[in-house]
CSV table of C-alpha atoms in Angstrom, one decimal:
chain,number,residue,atom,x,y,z
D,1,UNK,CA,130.9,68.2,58.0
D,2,UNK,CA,127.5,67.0,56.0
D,3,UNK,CA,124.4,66.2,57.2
D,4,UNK,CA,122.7,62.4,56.8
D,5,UNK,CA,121.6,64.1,53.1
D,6,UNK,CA,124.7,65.1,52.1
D,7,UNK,CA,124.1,69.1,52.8
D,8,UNK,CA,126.3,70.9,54.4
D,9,UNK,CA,125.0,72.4,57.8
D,10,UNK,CA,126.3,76.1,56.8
D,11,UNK,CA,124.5,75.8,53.6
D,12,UNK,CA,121.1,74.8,55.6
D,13,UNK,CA,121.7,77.2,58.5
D,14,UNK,CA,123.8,79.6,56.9
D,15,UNK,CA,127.1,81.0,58.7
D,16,UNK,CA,126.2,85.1,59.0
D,17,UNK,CA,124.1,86.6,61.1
D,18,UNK,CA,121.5,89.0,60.9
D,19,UNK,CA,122.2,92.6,61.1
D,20,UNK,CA,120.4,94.6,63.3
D,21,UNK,CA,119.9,98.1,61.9
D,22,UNK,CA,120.1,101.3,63.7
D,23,UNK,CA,116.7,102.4,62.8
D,24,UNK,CA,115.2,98.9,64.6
D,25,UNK,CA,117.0,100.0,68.1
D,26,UNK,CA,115.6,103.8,68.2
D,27,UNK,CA,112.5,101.9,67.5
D,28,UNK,CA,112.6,99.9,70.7
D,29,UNK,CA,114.5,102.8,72.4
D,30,UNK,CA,111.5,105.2,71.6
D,31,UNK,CA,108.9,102.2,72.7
D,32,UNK,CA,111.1,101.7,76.2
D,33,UNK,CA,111.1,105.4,77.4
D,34,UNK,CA,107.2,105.8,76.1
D,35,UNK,CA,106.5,102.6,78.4
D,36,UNK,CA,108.7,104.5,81.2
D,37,UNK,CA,106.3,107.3,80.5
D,38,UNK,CA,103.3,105.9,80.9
D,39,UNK,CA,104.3,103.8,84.2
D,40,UNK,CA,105.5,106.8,85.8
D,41,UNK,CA,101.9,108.2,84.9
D,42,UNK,CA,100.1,105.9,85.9
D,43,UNK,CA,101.9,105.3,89.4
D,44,UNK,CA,101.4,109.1,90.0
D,45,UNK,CA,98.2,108.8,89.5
D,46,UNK,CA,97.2,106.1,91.7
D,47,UNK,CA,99.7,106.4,94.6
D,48,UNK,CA,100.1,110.6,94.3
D,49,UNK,CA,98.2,112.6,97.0
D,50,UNK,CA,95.1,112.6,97.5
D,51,UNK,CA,93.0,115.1,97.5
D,52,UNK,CA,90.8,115.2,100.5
D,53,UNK,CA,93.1,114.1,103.7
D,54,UNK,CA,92.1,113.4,106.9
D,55,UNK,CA,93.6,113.3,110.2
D,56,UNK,CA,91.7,111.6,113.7
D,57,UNK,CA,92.3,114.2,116.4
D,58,UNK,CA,89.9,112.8,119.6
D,59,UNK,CA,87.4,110.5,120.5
D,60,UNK,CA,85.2,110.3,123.6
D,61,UNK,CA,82.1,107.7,124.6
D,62,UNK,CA,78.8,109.2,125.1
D,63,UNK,CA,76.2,107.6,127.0
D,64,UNK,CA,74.0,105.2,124.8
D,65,UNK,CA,76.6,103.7,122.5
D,66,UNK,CA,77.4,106.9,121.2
D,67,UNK,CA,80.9,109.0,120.6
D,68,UNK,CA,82.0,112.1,120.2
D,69,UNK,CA,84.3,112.4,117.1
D,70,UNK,CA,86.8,114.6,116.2
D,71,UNK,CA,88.6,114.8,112.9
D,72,UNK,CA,90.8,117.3,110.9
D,73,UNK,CA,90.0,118.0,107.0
D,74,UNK,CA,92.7,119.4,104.8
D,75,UNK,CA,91.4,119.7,100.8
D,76,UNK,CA,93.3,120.7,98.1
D,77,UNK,CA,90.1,122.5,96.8
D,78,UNK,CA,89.0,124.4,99.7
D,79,UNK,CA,85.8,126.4,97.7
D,80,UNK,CA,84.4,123.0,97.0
D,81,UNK,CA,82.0,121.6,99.5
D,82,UNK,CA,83.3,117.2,100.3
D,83,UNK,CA,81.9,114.7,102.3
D,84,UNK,CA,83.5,112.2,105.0
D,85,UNK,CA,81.8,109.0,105.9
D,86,UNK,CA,83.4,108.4,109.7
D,87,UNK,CA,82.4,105.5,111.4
D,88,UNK,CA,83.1,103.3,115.4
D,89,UNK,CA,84.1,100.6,116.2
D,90,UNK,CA,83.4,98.2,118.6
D,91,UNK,CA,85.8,95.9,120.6
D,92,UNK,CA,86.3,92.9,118.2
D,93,UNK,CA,86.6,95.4,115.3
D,94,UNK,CA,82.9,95.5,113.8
D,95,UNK,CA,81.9,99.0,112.7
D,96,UNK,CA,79.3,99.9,114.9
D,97,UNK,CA,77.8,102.6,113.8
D,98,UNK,CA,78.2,104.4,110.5
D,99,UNK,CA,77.8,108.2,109.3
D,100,UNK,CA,78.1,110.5,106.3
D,101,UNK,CA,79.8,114.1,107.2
D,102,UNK,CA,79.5,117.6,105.3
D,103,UNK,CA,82.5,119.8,104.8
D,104,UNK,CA,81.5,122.7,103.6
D,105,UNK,CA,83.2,124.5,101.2
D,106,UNK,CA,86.1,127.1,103.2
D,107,UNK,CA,89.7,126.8,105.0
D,108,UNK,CA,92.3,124.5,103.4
D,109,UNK,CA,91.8,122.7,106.7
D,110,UNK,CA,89.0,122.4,109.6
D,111,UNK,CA,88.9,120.7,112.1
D,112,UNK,CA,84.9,119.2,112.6
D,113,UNK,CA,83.5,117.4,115.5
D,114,UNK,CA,80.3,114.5,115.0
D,115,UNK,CA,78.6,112.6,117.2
D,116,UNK,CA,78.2,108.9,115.7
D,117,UNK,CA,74.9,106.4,116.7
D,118,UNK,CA,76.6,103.2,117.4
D,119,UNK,CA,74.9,99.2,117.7
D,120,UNK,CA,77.1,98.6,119.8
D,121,UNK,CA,79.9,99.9,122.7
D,122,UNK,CA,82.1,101.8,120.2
D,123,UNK,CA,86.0,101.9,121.2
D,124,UNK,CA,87.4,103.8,118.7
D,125,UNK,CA,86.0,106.0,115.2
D,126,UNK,CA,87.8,106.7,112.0
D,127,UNK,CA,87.3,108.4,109.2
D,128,UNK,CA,86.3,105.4,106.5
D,129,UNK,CA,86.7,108.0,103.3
D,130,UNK,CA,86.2,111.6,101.8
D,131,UNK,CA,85.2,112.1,98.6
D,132,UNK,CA,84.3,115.7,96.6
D,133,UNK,CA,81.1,113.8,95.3
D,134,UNK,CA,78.4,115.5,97.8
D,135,UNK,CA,75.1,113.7,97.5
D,136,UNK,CA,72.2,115.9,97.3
D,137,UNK,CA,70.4,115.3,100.3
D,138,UNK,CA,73.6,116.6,101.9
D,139,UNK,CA,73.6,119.2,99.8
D,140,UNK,CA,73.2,122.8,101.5
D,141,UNK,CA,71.6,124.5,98.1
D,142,UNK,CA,68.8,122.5,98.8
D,143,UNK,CA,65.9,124.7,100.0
D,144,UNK,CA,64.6,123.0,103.4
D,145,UNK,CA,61.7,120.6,102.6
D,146,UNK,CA,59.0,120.2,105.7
């Protein structure tokens, strides 16, 4: 069979194919697990534990848009001192009211009650986040200022 020049097609295209060599699939072996690896990693490192958790144990309205909030603490680094930002709610969802908590350093887990200034008639509180990142003004090495 020829082509409209006269060339045969094997002789354009040629009729053997290429030969993979061993050395090119460890290559992309190597490359796939290394991948894998880092995946894996990264996954671990973004959906693992956490390190400060927190658990609601009670709520209970106090007069003037205020509540009562308990909330249980468990760190995996218990000597360091962490800090919880709780916050209400009111009835449509809004947060209400808003404050920042500190744990000092001790147990693996305590158990701490607040009392959160709400806007508005909270319904429920929850504990928005706890981080190991005390600001200073929470501090308790600062020496009292007054």
């Amino acid at each position: 069979m020829t082509a409209s020049g006269g060339t045969l097609l094997e002789d354009r295209y040629g009729t053997r194919p290429r030969k993979t060599s061993r050395r090119t699939y460890w290559i992309l072996g190597a490359c796939a697990v290394l991948l894998g690896g880092v995946i894996a990693w990264v996954g671990y490192v973004n959906l693992g534990t956490a390190p400060i958790e927190t658990q609601q144990v009670s709520f209970e309205n106090l007069p003037n848009d205020a509540m009562r909030f308990t909330f249980e603490v468990t760190r995996d680094t218990p000597e360091r001192a962490a800090v919880c930002i709780v916050r209400t709610r009111g009835l449509n969802g809004s947060e209400g009211g808003r404050k920042e908590v500190l744990i000092p350093p001790g147990p693996k887990a305590v158990r701490v009650t607040t009392v959160i200034e709400s806007g508005d008639e909270p319904v429920t509180a929850d504990v928005f986040g706890c981080s190991y990142q005390v600001p200073a003004y929470l501090s308790t090495d600062l020496p009292p200022s007054g």
